[in-house]
Tab-separated table of C-alpha atoms and ligand atoms in Angstrom:
chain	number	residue	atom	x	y	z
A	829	UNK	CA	-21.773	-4.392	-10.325
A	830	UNK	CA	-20.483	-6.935	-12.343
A	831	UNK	CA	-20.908	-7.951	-15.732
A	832	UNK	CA	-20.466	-11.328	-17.293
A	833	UNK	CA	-17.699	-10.274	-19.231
A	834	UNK	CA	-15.590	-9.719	-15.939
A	835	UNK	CA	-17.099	-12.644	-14.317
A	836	UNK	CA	-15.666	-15.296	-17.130
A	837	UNK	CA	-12.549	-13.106	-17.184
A	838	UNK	CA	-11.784	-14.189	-13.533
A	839	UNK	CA	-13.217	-17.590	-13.481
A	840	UNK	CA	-11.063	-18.832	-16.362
A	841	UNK	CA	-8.302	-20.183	-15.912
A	842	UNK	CA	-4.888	-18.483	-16.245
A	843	UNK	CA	-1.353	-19.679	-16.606
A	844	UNK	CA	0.418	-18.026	-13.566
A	845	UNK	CA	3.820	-17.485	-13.358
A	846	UNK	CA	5.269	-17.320	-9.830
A	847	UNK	CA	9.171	-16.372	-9.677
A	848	UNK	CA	10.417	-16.568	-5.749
A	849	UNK	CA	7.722	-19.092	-5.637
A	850	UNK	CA	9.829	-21.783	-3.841
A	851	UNK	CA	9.858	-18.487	-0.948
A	852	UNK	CA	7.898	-17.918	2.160
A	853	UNK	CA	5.554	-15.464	0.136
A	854	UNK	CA	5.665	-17.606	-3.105
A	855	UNK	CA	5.031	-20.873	-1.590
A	856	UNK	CA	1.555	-19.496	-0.292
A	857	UNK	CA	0.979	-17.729	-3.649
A	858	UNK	CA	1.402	-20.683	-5.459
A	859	UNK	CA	-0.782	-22.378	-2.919
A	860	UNK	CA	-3.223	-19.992	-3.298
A	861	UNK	CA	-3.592	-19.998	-7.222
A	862	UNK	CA	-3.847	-23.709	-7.391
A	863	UNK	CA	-6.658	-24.054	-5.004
A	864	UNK	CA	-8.397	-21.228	-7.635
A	865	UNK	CA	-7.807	-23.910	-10.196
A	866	UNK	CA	-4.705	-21.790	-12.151
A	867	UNK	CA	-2.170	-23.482	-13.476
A	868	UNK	CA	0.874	-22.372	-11.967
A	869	UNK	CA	4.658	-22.574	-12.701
A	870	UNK	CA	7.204	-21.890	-10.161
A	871	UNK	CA	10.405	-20.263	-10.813
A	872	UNK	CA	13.324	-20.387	-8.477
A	873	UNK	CA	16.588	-20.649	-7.810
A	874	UNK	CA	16.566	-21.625	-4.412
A	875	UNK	CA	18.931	-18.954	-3.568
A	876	UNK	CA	17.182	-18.971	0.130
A	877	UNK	CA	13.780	-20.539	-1.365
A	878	UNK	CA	13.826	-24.765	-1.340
A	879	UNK	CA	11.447	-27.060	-3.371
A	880	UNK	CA	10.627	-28.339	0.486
A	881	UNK	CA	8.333	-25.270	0.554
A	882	UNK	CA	6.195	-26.604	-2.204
A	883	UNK	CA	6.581	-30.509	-1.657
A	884	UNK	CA	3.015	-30.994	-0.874
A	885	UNK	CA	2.069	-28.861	-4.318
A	886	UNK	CA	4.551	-31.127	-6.332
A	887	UNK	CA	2.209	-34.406	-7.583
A	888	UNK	CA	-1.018	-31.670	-7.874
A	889	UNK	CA	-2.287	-31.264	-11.806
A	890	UNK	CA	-1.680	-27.928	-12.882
A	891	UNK	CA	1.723	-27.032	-10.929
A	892	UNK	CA	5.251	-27.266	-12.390
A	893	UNK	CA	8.149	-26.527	-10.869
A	894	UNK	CA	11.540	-25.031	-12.595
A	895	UNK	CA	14.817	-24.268	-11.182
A	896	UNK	CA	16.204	-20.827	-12.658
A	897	UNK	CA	17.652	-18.053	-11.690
A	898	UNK	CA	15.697	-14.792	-13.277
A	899	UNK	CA	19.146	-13.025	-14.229
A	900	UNK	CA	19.955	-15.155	-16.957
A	901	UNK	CA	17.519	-15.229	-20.062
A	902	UNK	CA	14.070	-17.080	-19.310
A	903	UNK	CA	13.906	-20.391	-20.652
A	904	UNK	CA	11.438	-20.581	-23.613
A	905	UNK	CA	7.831	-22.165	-23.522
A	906	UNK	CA	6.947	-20.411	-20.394
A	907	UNK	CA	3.983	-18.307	-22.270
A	908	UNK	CA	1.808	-17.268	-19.009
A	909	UNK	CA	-1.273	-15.105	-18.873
A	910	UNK	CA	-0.213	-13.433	-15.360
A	911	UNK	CA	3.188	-13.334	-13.421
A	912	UNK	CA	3.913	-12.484	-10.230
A	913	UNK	CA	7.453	-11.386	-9.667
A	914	UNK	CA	8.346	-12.017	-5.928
A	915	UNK	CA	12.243	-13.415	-6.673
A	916	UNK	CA	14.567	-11.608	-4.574
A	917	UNK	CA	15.823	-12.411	-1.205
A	918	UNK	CA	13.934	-9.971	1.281
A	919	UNK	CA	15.868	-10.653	4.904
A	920	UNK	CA	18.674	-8.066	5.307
A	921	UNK	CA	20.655	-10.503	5.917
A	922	UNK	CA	20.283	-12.635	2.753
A	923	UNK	CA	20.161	-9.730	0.296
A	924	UNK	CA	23.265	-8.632	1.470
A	925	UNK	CA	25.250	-11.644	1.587
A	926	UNK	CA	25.763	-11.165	-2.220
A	927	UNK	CA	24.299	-7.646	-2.951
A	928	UNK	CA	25.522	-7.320	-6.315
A	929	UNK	CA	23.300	-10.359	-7.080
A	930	UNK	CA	20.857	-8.942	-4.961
A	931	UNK	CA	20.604	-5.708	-7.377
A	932	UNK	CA	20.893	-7.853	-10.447
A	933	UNK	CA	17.684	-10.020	-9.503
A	934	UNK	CA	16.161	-6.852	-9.147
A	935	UNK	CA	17.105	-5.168	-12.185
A	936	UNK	CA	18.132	-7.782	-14.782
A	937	UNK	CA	15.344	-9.955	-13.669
A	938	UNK	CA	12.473	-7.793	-13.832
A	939	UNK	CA	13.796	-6.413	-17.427
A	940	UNK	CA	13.590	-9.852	-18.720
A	941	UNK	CA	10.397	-10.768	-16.909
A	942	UNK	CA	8.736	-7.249	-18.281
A	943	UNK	CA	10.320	-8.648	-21.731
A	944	UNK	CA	8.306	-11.774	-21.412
A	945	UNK	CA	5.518	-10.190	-20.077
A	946	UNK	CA	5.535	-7.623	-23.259
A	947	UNK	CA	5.315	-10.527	-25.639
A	948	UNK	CA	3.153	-12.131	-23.802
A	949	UNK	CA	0.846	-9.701	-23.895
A	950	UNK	CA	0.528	-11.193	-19.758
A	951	UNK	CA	-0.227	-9.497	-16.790
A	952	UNK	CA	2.823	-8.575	-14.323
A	953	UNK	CA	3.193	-7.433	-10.801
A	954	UNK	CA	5.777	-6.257	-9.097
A	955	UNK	CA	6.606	-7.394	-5.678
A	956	UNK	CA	8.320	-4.228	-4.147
A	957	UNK	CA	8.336	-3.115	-0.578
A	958	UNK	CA	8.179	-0.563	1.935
A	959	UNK	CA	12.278	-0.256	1.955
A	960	UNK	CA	11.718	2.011	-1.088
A	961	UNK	CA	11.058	4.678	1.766
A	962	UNK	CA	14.091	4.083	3.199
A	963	UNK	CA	14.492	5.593	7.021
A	964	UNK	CA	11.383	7.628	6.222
A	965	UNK	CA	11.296	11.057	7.107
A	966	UNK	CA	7.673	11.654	6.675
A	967	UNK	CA	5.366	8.940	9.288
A	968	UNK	CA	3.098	7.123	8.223
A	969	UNK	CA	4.101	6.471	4.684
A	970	UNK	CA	1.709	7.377	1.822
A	971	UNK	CA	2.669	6.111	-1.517
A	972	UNK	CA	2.736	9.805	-3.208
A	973	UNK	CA	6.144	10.145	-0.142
A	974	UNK	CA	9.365	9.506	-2.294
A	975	UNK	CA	11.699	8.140	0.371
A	976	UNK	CA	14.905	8.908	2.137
A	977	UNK	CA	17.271	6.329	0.920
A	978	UNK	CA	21.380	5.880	1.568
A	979	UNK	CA	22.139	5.250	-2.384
A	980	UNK	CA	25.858	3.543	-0.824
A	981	UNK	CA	25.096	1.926	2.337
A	982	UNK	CA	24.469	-1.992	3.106
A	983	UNK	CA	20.673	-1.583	2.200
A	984	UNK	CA	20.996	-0.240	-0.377
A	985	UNK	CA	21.278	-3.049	-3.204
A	986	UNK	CA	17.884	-3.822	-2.000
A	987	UNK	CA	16.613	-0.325	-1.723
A	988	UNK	CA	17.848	0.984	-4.842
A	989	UNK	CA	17.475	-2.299	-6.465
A	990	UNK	CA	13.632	-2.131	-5.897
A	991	UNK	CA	13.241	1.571	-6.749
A	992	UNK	CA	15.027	1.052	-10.226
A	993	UNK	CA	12.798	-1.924	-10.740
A	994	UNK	CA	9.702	0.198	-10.210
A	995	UNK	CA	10.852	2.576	-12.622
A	996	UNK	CA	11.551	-0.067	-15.031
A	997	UNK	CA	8.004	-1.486	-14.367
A	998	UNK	CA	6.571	2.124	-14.983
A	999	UNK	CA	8.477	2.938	-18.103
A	1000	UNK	CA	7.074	-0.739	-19.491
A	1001	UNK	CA	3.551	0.220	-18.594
A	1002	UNK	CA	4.285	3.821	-20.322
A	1003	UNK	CA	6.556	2.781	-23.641
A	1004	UNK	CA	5.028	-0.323	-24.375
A	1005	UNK	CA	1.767	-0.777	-22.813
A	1006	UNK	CA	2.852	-3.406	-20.498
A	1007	UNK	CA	-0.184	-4.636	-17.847
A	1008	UNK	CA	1.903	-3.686	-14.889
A	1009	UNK	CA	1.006	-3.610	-11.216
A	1010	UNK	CA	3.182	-2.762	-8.039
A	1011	UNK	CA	2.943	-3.828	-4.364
A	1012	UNK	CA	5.008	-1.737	-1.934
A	1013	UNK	CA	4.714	-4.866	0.808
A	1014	UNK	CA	5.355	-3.833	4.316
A	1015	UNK	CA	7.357	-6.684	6.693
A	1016	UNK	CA	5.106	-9.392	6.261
A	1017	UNK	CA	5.215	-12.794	8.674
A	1018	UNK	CA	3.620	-16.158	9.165
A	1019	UNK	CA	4.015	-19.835	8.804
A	1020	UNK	CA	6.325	-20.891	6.341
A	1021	UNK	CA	9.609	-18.892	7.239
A	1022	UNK	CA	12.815	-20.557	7.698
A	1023	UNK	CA	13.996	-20.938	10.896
A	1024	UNK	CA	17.204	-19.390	9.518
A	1025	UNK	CA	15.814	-16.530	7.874
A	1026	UNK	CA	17.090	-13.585	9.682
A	1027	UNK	CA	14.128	-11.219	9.821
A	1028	UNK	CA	12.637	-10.274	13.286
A	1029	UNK	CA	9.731	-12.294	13.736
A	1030	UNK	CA	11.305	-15.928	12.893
A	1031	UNK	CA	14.446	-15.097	14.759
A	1032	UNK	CA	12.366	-14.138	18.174
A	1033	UNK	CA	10.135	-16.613	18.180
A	1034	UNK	CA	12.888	-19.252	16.906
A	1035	UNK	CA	15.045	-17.929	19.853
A	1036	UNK	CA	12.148	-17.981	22.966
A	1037	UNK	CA	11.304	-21.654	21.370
A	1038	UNK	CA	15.165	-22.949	21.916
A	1039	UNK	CA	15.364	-21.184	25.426
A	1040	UNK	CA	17.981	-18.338	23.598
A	1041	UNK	CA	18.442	-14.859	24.501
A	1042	UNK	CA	16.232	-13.168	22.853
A	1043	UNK	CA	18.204	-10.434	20.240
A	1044	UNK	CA	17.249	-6.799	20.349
A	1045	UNK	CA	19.521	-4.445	17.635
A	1046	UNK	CA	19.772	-1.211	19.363
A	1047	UNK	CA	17.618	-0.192	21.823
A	1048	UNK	CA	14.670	-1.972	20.108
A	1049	UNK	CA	12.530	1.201	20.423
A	1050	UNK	CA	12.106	1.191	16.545
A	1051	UNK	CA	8.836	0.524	14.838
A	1052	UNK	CA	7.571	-1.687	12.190
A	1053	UNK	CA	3.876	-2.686	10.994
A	1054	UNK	CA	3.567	-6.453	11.004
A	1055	UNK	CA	1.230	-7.964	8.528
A	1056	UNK	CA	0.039	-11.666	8.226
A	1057	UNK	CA	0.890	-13.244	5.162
A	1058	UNK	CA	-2.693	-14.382	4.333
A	1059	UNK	CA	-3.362	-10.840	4.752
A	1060	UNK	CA	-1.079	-10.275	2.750
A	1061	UNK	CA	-1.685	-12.728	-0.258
A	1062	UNK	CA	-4.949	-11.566	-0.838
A	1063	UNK	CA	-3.751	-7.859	-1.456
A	1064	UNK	CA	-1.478	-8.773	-4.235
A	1065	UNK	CA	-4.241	-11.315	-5.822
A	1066	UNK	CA	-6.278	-7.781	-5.353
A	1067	UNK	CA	-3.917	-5.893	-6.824
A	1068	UNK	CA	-3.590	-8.263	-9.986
A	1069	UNK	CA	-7.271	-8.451	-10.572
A	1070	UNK	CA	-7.685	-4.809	-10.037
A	1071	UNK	CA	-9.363	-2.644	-13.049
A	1072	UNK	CA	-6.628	-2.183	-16.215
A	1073	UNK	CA	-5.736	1.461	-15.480
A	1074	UNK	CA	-4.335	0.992	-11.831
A	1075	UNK	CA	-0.669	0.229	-11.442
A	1076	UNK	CA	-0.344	1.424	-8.433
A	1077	UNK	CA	2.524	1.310	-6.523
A	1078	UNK	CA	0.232	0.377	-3.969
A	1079	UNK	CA	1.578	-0.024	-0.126
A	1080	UNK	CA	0.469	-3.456	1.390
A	1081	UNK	CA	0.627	-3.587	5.075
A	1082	UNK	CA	-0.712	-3.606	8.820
A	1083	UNK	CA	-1.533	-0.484	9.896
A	1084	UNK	CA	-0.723	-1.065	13.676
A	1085	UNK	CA	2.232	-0.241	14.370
A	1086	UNK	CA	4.851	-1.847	17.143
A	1087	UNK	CA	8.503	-1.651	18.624
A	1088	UNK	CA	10.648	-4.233	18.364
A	1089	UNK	CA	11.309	-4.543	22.162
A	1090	UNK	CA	7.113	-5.129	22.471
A	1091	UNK	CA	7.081	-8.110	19.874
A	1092	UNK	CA	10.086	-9.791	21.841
A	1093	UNK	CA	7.770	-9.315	24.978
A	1094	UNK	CA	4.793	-10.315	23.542
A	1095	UNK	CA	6.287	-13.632	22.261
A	1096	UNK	CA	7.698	-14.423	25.323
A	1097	UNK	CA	4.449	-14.098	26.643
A	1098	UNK	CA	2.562	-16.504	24.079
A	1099	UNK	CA	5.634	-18.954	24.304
A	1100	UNK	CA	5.845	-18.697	28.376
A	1101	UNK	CA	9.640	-18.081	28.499
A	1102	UNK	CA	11.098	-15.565	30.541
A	1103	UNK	CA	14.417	-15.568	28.502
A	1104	UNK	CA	16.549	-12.190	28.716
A	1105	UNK	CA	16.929	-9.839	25.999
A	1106	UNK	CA	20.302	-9.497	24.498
A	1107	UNK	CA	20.971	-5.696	22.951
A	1108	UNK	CA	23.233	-6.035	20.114
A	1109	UNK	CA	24.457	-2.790	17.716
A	1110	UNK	CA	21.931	-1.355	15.339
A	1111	UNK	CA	22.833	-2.288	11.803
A	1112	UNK	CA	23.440	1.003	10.027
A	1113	UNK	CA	20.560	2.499	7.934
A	1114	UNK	CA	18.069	0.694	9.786
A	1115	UNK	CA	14.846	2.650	9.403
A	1116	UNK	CA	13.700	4.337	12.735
A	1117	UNK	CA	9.990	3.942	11.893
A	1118	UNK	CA	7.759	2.803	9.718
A	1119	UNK	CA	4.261	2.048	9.037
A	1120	UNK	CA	2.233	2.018	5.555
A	1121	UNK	CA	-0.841	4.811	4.758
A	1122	UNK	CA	-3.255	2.249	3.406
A	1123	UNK	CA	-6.231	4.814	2.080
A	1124	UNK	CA	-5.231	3.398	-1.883
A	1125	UNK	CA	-5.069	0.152	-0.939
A	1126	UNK	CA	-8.637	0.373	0.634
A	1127	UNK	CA	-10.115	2.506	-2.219
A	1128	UNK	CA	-8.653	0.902	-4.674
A	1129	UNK	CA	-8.650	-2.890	-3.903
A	1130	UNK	CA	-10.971	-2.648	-0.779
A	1131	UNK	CA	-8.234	-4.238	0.964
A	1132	UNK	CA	-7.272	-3.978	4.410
A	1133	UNK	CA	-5.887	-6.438	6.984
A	1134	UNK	CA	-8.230	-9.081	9.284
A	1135	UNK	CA	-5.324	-11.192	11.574
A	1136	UNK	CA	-4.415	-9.304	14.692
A	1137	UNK	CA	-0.919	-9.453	15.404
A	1138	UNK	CA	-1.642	-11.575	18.378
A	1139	UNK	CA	-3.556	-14.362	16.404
A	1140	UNK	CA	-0.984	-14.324	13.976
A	1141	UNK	CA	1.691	-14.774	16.046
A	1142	UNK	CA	-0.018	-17.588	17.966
A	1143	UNK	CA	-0.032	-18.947	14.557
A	1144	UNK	CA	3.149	-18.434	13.815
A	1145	UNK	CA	4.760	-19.949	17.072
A	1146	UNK	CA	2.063	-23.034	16.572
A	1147	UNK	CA	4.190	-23.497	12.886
A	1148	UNK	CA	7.659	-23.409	14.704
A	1149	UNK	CA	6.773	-25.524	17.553
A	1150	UNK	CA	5.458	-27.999	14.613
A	1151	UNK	CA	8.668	-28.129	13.384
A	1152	UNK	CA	10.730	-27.990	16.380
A	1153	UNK	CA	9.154	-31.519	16.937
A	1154	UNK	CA	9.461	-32.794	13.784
A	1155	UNK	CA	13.404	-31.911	14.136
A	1156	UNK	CA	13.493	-34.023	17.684
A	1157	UNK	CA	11.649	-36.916	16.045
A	1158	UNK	CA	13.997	-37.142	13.264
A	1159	UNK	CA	16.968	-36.888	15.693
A	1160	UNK	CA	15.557	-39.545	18.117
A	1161	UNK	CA	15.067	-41.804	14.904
A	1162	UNK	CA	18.757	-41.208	14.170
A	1163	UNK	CA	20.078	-42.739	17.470
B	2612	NAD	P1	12.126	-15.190	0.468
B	2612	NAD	O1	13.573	-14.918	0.574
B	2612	NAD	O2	11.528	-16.215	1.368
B	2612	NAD	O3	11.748	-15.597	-1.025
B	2612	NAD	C1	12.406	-15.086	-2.154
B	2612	NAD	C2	12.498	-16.205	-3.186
B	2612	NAD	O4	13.133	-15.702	-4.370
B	2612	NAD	C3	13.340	-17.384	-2.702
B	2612	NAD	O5	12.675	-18.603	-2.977
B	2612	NAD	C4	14.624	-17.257	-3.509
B	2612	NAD	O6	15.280	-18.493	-3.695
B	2612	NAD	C5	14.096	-16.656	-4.798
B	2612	NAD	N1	15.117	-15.932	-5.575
B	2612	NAD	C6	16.011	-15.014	-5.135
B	2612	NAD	N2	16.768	-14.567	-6.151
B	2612	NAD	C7	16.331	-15.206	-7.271
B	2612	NAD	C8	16.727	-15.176	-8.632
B	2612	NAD	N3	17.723	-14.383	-9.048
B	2612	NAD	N4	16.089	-15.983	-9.502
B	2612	NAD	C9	15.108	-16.810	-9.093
B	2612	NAD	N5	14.676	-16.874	-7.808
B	2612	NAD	C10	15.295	-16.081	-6.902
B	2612	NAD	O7	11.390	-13.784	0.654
B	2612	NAD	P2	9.832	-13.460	0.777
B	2612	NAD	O8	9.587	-12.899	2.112
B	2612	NAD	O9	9.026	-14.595	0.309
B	2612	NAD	O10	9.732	-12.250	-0.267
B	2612	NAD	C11	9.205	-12.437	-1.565
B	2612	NAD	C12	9.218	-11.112	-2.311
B	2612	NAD	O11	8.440	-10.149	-1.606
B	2612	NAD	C13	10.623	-10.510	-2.485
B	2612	NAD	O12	10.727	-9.942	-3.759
B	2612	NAD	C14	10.670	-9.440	-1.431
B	2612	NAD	O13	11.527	-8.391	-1.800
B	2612	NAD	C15	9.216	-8.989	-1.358
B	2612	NAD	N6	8.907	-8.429	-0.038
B	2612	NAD	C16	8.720	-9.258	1.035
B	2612	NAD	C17	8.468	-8.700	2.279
B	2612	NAD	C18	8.230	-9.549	3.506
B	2612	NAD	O14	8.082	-9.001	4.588
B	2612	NAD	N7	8.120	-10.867	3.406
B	2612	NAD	C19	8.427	-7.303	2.435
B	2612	NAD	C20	8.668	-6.507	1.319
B	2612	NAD	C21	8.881	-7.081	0.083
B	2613	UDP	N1	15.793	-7.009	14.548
B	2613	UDP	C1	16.032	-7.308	15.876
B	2613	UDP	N2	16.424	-8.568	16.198
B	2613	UDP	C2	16.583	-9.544	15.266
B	2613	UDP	C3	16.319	-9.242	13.900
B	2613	UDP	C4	15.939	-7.956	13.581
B	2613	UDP	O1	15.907	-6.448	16.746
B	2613	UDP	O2	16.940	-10.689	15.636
B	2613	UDP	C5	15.311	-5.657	14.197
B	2613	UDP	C6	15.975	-4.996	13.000
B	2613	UDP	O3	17.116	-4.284	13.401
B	2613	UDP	C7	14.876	-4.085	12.499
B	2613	UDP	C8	13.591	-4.837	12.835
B	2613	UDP	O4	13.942	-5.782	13.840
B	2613	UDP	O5	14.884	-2.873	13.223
B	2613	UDP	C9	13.000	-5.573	11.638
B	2613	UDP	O6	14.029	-6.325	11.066
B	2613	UDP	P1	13.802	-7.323	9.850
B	2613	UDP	O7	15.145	-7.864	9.474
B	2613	UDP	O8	12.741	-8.287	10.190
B	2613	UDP	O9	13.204	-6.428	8.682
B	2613	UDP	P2	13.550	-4.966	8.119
B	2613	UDP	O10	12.299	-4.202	8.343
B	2613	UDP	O11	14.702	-4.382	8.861
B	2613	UDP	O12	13.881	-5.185	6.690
């Protein structure tokens, strides 16, 4: 049950701190907190976030937005209750166009955000991810598995970047008595990715939209376990009003679990295109499988996933269409 302490503890109102929150998971974080009447400031540096993601948040009371990127010392004033730290790019392709930034973000940034969270006295959560398993060698992944990960390959500055960054969350929590809290979030969709974003979902559904080949690294016969991002929101606003003593990590994800080749047939099928697949080389170190053991985040947060991948996609291909006709408006206006 309970008590009225906890009950004015979660009905006041914080001062949230949301770094990546110009992002596709920020943006509906931010989103989120306002509508729970937080005040919320977002921190970005629009490395492949834009303040377009949070226009229609900009003239609402409570929301500030600041342009900075979390390697470089915060800027002062900032003085939240509760931060969520989802700033780091999280399509291969982005994190390793500059992976030495990549692994800075990950490192630098969450030192200094742990710093501020330590004088603070705030909240902080982590937002890590399944990659911290690496091309897991024990299926389906429980948190208590400790990964197979290529320390040198292309991944890696995201890989190892994470891990480190959960050990320095840990060692915060352990030396200094830091709140801390970490999400291991498994490949998460929805509305509100950039066309241009490079992860599977967008791409596919981006491609079957324009009439493209559809692209397929490998033989597409890997797996991942796609979660909706409303799903996924409210496991990490779980997870950071969940009881002091639990830091997890905690693994955030859909438990069904799908090859890539199926999701390229199943969009063609909700888009009604017949477009051909195009095989292209697997990237190296792509994981062969994964999909998250959620018992912890059910016992814990009594959290598990409602959007079928099927609804969520039809959501998802609804948002693109949206703005595949907003782009021909604006072009007809042009001529
Ligand atoms: P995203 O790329 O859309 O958003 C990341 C945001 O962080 C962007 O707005 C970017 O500009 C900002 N950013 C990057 N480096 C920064 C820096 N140094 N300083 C300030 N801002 C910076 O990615 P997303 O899908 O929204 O992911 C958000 C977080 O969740 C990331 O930390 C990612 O690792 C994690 N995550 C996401 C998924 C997923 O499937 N979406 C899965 C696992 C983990
Ligand atoms: N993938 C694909 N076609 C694409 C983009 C990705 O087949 O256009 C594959 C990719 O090789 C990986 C899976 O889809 O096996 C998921 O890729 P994504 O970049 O979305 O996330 P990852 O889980 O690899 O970080």
């Amino acid at each position: 049950m309970t008590d009225d302490k906890t009950m004015n503890q979660q009905n006041a109102q914080h001062k949230v701190l949301i770094t990546g929150g110009a992002g596709f998971l920020g943006a509906h974080l931010c989103r989120r907190m306002l509508n729970e009447g937080h005040q919320v400031v977002c921190l970005d540096n629009y490395f492949t976030g834009s303040p377009d993601n949070v226009a229609d948040l900009a003239g609402r009371n409570g929301f500030t937005l600041v342009k900075h990127d979390i390697v470089e010392p915060l800027p002062a004033g900032l003085d939240p209750t509760h931060i969520y730290n989802l700033a780091c790019p999280a399509s291969p392709v982005h994190y390793q166009r500059d992976p030495v930034q990549t692994l800075r973000t990950c490192v630098m940034g969450s030192f200094h955000l742990l710093e501020l969270a330590r004088q603070c006295n705030a909240r902080i959560l982590q937002a890590s991810t399944s990659e911290v398993y690496g091309n897991p060698k024990v299926h389906p992944q429980h948190e208590s598995y400790h990964g197979y990960v290529n320390p040198v390959g292309l991944r890696s500055c995201y890989d190892e970047g994470k891990r480190c960054a959960e050990t320095l969350f840990a060692d915060y929590s352990r030396m200094h008595g830091v709140q801390v809290k970490i999400a291991r979030i498994f490949n998460t969709y929805g509305p509100g990715m950039s066309a241009d974003d490079g992860r599977v979902i967008s791409n596919l559904i981006t491609q079957a939209l324009r009439g493209r080949p559809l692209t397929i690294y490998g033989d597409g016969n890997q797996t991942r376990s796609f979660c909706y991002v409303d799903d996924l929101i409210d496991g990490l606003v779980r997870l950071m009003d969940s009881v002091d003593t639990f830091m997890g990590p905690v693994n955030l994800g859909n438990t069904s679990e799908i090859a890539v080749i199926e999701v390229a047939q199943r969009i063609l099928e909700l888009t009604g295109q017949d477009q051909e697949l195009q095989f292209i080389p697997l990237p190296p170190d792509d994981p062969a499988v994964r999909c998250p053991d959620t018992t912890i985040a059910r016992s814990h947060l009594d959290w598990s996933p409602t959007v079928p991948l099927e609804e969520g996609l039809q959501r998802t291909i609804a948002y693109f269409s949206a703005l595949a006709d907003q782009g021909r408006a604006h072009c007809a206006t042009l001529r």
